PDB file of C-alpha atoms in Angstrom:
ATOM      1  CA  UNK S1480     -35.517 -11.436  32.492  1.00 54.00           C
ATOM      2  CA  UNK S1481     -35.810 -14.766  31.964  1.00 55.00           C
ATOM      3  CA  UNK S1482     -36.570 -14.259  28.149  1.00 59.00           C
ATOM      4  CA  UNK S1483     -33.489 -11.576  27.553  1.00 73.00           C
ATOM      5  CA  UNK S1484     -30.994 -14.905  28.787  1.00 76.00           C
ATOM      6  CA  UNK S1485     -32.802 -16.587  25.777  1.00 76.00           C
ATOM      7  CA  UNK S1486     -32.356 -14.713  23.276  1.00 77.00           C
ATOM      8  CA  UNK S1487     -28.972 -13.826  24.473  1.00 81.00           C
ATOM      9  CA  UNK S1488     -28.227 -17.837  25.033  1.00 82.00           C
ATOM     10  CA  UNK S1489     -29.646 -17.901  20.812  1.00 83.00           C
ATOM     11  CA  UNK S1490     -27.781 -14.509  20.135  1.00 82.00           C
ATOM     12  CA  UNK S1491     -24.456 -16.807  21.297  1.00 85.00           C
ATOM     13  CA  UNK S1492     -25.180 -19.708  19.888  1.00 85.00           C
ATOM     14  CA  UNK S1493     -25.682 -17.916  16.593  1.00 85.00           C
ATOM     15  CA  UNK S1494     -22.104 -16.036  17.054  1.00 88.00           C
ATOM     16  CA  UNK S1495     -20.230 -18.794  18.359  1.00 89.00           C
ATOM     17  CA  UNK S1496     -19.297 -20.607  14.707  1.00 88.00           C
ATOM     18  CA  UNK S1497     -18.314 -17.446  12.841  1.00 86.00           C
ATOM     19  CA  UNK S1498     -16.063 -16.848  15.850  1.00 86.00           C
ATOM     20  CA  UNK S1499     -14.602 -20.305  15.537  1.00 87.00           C
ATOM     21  CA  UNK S1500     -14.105 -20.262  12.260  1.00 88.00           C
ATOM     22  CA  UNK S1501     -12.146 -16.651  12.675  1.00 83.00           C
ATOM     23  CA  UNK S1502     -10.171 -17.575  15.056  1.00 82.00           C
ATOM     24  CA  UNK S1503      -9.192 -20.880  13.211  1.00 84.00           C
ATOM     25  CA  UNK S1504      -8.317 -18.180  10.157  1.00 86.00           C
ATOM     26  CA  UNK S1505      -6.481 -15.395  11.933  1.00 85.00           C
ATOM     27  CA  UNK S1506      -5.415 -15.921  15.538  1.00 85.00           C
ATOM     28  CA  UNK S1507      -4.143 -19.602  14.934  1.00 88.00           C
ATOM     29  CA  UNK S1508      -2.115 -18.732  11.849  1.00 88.00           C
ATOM     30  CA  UNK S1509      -0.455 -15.243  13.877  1.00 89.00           C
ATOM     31  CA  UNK S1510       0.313 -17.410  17.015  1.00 90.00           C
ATOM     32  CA  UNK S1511       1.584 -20.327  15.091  1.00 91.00           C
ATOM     33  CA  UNK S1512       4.123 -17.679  12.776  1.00 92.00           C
ATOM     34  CA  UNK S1513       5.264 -16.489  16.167  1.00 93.00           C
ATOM     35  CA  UNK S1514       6.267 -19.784  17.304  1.00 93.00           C
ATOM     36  CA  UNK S1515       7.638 -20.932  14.449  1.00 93.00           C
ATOM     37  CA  UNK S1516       9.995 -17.841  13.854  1.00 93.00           C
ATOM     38  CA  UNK S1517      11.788 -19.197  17.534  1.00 95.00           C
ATOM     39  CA  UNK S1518      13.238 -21.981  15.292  1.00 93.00           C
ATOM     40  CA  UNK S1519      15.288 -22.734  11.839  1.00 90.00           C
ATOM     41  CA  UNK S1520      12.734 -24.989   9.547  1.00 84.00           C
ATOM     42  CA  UNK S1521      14.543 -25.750   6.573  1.00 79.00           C
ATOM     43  CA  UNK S1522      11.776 -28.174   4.567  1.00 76.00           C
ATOM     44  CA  UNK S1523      13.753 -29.482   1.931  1.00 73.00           C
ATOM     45  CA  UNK S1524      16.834 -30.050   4.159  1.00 75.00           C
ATOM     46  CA  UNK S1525      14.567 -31.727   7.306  1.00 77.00           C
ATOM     47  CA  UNK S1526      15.896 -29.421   9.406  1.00 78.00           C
ATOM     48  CA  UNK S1527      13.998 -28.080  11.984  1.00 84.00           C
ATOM     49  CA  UNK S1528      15.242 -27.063  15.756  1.00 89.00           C
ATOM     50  CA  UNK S1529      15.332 -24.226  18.211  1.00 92.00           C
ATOM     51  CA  UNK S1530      17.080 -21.005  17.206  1.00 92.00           C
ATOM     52  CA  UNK S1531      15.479 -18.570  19.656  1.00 89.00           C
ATOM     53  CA  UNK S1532      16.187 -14.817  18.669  1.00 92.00           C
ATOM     54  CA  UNK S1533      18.895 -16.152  15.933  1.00 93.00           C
ATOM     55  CA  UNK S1534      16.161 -15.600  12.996  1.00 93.00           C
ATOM     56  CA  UNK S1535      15.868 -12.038  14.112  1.00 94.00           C
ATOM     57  CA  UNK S1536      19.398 -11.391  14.628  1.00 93.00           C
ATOM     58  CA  UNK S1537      20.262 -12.561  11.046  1.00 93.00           C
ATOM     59  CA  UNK S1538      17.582 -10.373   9.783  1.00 92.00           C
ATOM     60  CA  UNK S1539      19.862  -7.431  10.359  1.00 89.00           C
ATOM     61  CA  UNK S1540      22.570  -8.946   9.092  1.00 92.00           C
ATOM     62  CA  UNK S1541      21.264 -10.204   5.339  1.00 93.00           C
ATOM     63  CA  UNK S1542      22.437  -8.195   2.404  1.00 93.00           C
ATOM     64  CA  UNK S1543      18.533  -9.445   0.569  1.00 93.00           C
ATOM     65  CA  UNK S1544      16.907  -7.974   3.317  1.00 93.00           C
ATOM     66  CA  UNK S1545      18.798  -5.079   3.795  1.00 94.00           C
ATOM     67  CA  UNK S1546      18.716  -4.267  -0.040  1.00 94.00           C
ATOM     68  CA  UNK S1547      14.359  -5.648   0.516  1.00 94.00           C
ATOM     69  CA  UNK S1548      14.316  -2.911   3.210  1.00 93.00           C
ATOM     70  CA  UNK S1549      16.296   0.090   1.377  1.00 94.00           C
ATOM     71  CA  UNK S1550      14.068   0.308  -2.049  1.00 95.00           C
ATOM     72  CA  UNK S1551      10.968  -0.487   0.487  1.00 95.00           C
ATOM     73  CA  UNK S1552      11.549   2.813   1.908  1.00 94.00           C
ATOM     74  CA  UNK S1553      12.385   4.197  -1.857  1.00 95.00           C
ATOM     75  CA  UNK S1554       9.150   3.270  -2.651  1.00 96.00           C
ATOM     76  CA  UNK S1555       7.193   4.328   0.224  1.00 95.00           C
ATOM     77  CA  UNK S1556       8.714   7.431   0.819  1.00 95.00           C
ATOM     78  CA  UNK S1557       8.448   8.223  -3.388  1.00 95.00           C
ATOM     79  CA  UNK S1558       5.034   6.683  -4.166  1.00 94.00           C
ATOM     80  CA  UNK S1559       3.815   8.552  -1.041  1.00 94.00           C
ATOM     81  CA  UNK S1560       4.944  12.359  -1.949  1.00 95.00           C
ATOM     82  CA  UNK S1561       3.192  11.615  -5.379  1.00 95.00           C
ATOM     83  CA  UNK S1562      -0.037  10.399  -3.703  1.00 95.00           C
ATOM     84  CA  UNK S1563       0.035  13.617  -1.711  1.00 94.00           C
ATOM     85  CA  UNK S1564       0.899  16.045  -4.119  1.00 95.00           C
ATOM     86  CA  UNK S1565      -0.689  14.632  -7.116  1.00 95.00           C
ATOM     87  CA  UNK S1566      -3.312  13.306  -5.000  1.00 94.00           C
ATOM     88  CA  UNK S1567      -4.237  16.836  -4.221  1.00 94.00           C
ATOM     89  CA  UNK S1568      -4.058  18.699  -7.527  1.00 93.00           C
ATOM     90  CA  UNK S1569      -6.174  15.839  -8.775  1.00 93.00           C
ATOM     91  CA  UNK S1570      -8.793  16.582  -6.371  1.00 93.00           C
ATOM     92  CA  UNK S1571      -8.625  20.060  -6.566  1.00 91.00           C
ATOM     93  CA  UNK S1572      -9.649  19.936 -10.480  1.00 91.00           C
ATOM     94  CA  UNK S1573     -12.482  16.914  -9.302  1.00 89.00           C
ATOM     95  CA  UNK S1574     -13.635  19.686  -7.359  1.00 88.00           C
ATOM     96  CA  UNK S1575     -14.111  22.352  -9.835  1.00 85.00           C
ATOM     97  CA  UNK S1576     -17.593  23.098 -10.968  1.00 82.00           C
ATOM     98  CA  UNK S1577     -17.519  22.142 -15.117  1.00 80.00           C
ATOM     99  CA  UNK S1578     -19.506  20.329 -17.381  1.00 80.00           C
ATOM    100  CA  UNK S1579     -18.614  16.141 -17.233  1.00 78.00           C
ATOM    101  CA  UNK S1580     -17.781  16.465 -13.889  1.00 79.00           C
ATOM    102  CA  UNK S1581     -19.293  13.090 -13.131  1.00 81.00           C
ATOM    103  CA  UNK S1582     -18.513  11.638 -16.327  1.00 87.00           C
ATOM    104  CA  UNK S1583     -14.438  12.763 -14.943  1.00 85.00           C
ATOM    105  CA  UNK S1584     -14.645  11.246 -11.485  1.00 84.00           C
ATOM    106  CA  UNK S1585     -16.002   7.678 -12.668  1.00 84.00           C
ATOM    107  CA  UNK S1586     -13.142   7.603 -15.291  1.00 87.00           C
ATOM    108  CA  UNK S1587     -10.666   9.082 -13.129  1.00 87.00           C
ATOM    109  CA  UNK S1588     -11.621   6.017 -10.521  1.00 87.00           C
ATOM    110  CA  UNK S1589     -11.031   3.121 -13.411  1.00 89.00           C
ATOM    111  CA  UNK S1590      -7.346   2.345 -13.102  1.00 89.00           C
ATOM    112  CA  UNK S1591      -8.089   1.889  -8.687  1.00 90.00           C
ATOM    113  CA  UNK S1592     -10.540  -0.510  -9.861  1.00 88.00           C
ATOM    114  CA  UNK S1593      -8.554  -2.591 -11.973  1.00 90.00           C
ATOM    115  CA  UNK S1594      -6.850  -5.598 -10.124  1.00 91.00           C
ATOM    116  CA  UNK S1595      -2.972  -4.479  -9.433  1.00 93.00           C
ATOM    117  CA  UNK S1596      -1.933  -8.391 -10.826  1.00 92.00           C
ATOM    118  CA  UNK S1597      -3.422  -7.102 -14.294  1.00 92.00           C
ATOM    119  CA  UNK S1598      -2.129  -3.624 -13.837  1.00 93.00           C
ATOM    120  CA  UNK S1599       1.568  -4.935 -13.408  1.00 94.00           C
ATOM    121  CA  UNK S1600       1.436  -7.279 -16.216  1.00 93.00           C
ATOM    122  CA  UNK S1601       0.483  -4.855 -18.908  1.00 93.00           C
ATOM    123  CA  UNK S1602       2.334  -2.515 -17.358  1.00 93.00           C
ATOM    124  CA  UNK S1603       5.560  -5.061 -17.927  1.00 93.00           C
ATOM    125  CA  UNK S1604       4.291  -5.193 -21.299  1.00 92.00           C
ATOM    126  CA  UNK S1605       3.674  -1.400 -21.743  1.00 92.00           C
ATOM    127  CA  UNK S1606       8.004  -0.512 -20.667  1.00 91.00           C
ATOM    128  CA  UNK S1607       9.341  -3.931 -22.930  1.00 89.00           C
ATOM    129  CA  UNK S1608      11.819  -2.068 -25.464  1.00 86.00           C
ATOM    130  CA  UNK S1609      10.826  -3.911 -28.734  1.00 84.00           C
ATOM    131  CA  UNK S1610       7.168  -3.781 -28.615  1.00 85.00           C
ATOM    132  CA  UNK S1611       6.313  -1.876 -25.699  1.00 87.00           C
ATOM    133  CA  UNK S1612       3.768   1.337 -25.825  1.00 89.00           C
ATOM    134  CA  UNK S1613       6.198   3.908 -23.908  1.00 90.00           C
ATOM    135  CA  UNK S1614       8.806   2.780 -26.303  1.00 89.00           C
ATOM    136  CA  UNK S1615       6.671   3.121 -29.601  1.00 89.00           C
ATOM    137  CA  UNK S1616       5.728   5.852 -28.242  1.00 89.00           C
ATOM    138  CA  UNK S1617       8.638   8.059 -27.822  1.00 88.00           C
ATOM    139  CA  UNK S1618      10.286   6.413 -30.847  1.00 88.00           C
ATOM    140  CA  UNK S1619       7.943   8.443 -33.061  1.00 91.00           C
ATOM    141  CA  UNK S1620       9.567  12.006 -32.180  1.00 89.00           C
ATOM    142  CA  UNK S1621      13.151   9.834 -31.694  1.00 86.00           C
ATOM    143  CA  UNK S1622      13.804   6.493 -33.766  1.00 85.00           C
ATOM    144  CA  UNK S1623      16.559   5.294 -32.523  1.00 86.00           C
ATOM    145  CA  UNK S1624      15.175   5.319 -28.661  1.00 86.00           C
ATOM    146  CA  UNK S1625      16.318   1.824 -26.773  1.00 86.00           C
ATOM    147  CA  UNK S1626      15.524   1.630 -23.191  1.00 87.00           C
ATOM    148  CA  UNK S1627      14.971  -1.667 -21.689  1.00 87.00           C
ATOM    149  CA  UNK S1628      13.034  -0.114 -18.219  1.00 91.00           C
ATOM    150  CA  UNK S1629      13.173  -3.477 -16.592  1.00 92.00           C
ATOM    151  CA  UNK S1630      16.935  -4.326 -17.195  1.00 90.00           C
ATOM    152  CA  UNK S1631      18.616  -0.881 -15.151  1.00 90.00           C
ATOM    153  CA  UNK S1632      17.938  -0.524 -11.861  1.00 92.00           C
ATOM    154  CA  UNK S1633      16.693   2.472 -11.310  1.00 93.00           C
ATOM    155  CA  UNK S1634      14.486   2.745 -14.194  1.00 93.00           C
ATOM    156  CA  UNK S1635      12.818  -0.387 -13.070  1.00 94.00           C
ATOM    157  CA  UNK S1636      12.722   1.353  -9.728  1.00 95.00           C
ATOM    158  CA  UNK S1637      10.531   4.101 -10.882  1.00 95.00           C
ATOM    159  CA  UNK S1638       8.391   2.042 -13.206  1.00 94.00           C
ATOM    160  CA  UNK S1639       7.342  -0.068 -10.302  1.00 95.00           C
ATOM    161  CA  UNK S1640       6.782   3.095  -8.649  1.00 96.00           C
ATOM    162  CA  UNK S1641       4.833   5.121 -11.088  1.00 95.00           C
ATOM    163  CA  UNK S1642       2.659   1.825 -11.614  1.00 95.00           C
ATOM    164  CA  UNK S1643       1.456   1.880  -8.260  1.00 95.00           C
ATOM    165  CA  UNK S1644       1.112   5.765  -8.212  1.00 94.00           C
ATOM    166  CA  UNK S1645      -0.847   5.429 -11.424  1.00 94.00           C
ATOM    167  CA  UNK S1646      -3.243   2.456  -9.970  1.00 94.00           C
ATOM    168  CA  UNK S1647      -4.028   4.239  -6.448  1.00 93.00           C
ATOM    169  CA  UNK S1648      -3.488   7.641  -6.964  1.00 94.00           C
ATOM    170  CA  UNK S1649      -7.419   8.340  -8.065  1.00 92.00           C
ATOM    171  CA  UNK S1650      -8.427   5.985  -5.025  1.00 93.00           C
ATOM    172  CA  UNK S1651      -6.558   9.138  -2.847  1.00 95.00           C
ATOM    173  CA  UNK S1652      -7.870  11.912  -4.587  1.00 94.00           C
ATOM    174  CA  UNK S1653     -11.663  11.041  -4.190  1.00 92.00           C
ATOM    175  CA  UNK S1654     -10.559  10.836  -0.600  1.00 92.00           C
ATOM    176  CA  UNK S1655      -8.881  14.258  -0.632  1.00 93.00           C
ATOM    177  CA  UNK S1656     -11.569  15.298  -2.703  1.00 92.00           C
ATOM    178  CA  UNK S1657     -14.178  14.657   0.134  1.00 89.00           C
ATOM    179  CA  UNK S1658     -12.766  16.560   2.615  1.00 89.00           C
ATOM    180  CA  UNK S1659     -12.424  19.528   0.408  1.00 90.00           C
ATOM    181  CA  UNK S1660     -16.608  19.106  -0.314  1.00 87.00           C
ATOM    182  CA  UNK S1661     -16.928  19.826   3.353  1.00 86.00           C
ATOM    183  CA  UNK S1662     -14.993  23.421   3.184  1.00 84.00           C
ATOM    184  CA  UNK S1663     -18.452  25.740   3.067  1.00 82.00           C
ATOM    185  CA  UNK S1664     -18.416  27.811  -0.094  1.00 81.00           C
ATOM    186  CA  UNK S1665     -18.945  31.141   2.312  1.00 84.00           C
ATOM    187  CA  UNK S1666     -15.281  30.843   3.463  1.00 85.00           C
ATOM    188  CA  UNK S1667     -13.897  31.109  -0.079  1.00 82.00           C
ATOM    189  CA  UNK S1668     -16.422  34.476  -1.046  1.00 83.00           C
ATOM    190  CA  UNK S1669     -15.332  35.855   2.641  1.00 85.00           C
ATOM    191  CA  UNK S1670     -11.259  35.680   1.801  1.00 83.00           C
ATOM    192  CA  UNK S1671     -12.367  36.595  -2.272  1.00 83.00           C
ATOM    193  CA  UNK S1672     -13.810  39.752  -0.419  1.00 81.00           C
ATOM    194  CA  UNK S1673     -10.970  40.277   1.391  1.00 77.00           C
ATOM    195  CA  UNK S1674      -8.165  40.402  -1.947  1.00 81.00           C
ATOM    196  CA  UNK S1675      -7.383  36.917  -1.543  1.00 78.00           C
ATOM    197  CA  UNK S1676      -6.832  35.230  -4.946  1.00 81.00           C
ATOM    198  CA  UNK S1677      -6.823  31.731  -5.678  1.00 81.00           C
ATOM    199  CA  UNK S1678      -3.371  30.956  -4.254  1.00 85.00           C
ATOM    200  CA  UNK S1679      -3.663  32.819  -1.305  1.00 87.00           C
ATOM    201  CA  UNK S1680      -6.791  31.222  -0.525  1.00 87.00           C
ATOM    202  CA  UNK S1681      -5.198  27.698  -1.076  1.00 88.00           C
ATOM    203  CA  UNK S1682      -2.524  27.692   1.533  1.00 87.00           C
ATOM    204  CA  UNK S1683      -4.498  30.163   3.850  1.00 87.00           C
ATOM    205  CA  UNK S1684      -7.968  28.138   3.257  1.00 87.00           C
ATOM    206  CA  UNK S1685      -8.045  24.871   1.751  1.00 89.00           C
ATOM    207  CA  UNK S1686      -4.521  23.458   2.686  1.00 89.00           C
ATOM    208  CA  UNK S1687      -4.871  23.848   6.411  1.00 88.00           C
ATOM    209  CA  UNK S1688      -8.482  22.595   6.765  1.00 88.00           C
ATOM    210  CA  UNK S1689      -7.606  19.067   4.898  1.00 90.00           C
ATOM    211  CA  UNK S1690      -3.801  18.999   5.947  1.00 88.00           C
ATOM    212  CA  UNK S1691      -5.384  16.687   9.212  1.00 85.00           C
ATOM    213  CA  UNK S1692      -7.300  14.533   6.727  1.00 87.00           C
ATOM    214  CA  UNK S1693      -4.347  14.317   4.407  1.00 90.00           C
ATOM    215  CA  UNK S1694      -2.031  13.092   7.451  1.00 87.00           C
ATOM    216  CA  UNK S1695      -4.459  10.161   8.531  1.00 85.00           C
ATOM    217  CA  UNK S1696      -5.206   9.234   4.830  1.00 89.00           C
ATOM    218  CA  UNK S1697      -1.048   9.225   4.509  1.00 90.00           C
ATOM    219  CA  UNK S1698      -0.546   6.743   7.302  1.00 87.00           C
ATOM    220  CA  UNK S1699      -3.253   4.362   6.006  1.00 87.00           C
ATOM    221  CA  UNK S1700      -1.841   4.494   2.281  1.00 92.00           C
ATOM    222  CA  UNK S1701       2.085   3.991   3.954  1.00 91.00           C
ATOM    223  CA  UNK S1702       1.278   0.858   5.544  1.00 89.00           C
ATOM    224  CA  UNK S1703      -0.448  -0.588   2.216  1.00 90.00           C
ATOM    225  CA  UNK S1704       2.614   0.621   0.484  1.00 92.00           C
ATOM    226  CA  UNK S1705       5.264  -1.252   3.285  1.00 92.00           C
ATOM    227  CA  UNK S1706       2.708  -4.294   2.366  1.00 91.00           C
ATOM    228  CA  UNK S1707       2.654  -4.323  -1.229  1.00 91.00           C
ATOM    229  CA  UNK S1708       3.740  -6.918  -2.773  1.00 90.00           C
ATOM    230  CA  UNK S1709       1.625  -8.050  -5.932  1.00 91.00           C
ATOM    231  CA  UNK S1710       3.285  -4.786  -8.172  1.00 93.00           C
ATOM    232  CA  UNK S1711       6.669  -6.538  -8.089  1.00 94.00           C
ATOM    233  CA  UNK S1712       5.393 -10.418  -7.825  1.00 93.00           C
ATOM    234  CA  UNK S1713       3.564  -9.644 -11.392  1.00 93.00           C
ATOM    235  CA  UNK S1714       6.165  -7.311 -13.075  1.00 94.00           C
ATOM    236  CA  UNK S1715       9.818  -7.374 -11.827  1.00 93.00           C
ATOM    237  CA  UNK S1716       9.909 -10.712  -9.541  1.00 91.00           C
ATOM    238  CA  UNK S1717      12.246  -8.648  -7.580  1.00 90.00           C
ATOM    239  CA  UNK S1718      14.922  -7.878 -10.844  1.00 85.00           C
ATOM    240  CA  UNK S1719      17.260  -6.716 -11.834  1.00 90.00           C
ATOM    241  CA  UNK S1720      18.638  -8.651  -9.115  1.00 88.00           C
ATOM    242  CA  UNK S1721      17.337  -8.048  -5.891  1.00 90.00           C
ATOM    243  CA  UNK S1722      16.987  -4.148  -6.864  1.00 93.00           C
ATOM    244  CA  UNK S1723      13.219  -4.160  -6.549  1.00 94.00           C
ATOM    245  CA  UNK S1724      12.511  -6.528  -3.554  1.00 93.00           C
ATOM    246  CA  UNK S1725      10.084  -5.434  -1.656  1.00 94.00           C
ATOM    247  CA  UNK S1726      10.018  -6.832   2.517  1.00 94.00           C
ATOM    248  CA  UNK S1727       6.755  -8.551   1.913  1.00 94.00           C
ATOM    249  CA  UNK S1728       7.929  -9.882  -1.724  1.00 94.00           C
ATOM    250  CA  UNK S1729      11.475 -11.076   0.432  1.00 94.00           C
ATOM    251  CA  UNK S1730       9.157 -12.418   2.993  1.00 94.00           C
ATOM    252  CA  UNK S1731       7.204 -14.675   0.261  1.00 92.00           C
ATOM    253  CA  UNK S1732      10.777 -15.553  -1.472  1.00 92.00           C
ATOM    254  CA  UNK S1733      11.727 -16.881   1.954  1.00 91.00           C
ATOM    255  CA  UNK S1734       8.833 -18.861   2.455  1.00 90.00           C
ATOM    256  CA  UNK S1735       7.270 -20.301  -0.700  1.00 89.00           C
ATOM    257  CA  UNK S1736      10.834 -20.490  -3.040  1.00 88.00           C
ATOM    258  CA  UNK S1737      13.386 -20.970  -0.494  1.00 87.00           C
ATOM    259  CA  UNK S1738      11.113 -22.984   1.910  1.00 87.00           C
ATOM    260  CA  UNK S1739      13.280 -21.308   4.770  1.00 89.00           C
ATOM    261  CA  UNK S1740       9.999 -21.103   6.938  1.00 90.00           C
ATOM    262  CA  UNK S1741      11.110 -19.977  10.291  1.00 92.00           C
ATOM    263  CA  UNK S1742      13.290 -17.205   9.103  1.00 93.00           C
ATOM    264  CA  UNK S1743      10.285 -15.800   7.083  1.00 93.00           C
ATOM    265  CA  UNK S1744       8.378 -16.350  10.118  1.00 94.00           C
ATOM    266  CA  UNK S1745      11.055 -14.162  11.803  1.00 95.00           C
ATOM    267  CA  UNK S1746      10.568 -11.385   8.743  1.00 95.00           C
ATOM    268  CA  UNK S1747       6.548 -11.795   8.617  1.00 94.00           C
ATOM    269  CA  UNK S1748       6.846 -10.790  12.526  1.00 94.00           C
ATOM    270  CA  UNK S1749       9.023  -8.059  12.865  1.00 94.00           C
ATOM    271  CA  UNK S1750       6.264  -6.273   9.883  1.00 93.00           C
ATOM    272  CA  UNK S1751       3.595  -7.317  11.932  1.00 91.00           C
ATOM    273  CA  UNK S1752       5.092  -5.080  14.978  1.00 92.00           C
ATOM    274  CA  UNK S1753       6.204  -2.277  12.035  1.00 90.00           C
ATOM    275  CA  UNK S1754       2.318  -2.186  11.375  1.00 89.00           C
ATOM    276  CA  UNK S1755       0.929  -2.663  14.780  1.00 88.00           C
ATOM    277  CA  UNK S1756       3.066   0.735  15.575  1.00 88.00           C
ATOM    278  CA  UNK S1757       1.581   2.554  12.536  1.00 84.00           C
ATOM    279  CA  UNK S1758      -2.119   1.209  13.201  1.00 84.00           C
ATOM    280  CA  UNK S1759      -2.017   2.907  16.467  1.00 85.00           C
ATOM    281  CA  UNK S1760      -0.486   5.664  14.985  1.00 80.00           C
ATOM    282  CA  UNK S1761      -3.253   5.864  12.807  1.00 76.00           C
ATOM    283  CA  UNK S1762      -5.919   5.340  15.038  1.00 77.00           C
ATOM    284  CA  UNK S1763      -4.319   8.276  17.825  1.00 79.00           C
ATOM    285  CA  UNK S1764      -4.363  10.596  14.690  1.00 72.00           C
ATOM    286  CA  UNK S1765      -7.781   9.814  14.076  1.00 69.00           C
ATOM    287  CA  UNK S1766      -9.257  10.969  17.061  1.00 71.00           C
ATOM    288  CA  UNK S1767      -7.186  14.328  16.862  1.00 66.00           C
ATOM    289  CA  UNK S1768      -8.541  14.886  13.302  1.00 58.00           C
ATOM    290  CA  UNK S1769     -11.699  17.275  13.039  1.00 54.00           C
ATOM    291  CA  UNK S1770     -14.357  16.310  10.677  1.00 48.00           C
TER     292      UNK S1770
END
């Protein structure tokens, strides 16, 4: 008895610092954002007195954020039905029995292993109209082709969101790709027995058993998405305009180049509750999901 306080005594004195130091990190820096979203810092302007729920009021009521929010949910929403349905077809053809299959998978995995910074900067280069590789590209079957993809709004739009379908996309499809390697190869010759071609046997078979796995591995990849922010920091800065602000890129604007701390404060909270709903989302459809 006597020896199992000891090493339990040791076992907490061992513990003890790492905790320290984590909650130093993590729980000082959450608590402290709450407080400090209760008032209106302005750095530059010494300003810096009790609002209570004024930050979050205004929130609602700025045109940045409300234009941060909108192509947010543009680019969740569209990045998302491209992870699932590419994400899928991708796996499917992972999945298929060829030579170079394993030669495939590690290539297809490259781009998710790439830093997103570096992605986004090439990929700034890669749309620019006068030297750009789309451009030179397409101006081979038409010469005349001018498209500056970072100058209209909507084209930079969908080139921030094809980036980051490009860079995660494989990351979700090795994912997908799992779940499929657990469907027993006996259910497929039972259905092929039955007259069920390929088709058939995908939305009777294969959809259904990894439509559960698909869901969870949705709600995990929607809250990275409602958190990205190094795609636009590194190839848009937010332009045309505001067009392609994303919350946590208006969040950083807020705080770092407008030093208006406690209303960023205000912003960084109201996401923290956004993803404290979707974690427990997550984890409630995790323990419904059969493995």
């Amino acid at each position: 008895m006597y020896a199992n306080k000891r090493y339990l005594t040791i076992a907490w004195f061992l513990v003890i610092p790492a905790l320290l130091i984590r909650a130093f990190t993590t729980v000082y820096p959450i608590v402290e954002t709450f407080r400090i979203s209760f008032f209106d810092i302005k750095i530059l302007r010494g300003i810096n007195q009790f609002v209570g729920l004024q930050n979050y009021v205004n929130i609602f009521h700025d045109p940045k954020v409300i234009e941060a929010i909108g192509f947010t949910a543009i680019f969740v929403i569209g990045s998302m039905i491209g992870h699932v349905v590419l994400g899928v077809i991708l796996a499917l053809i992972l999945n298929m029995k060829f030579a170079g299959q394993k030669i495939l998978r590690t290539i297809v995995l490259l781009p998710w292993a790439l830093p997103m910074v570096v992605v986004a900067i090439a990929s700034k280069w890669a749309v620019n109209n006068d030297y750009g590789l789309i451009n030179d590209f397409v101006r081979w079957f038409n010469p005349s082709f001018h498209m500056d993809w970072l100058i209209n709004t909507f084209t930079a739009r969908t080139a921030v969101i094809a980036v980051d379908l490009w860079k995660d996309l494989p990351f979700f499809a090795i994912l997908v790709l799992a779940s499929l390697q657990f469907i027993s190869s006996d259910v497929y010759e039972a259905a092929s027995i039955d007259g069920a071609g390929s088709l058939r046997s995908f939305f009777k078979i294969t959809l259904p058993l990894i439509s559960r796995n698909i869901f969870v591995l949705s709600i995990f990849f929607t809250m990275w998405r409602i958190t990205s922010f190094d795609v636009v920091y590194a190839m848009t800065a937010g332009g045309p305009g505001n067009s392609t602000d994303l919350i946590a890129y208006r969040i950083t604007t807020e705080a770092f180049t407008n030093l208006n701390t406690g209303y960023s404060a205000a912003m960084a909270v109201t996401l923290f509750f956004v993803m404290a709903i979707l974690s427990g989302l997550s984890l409630y459809a995790s323990k419904k999901v059969d493995y």
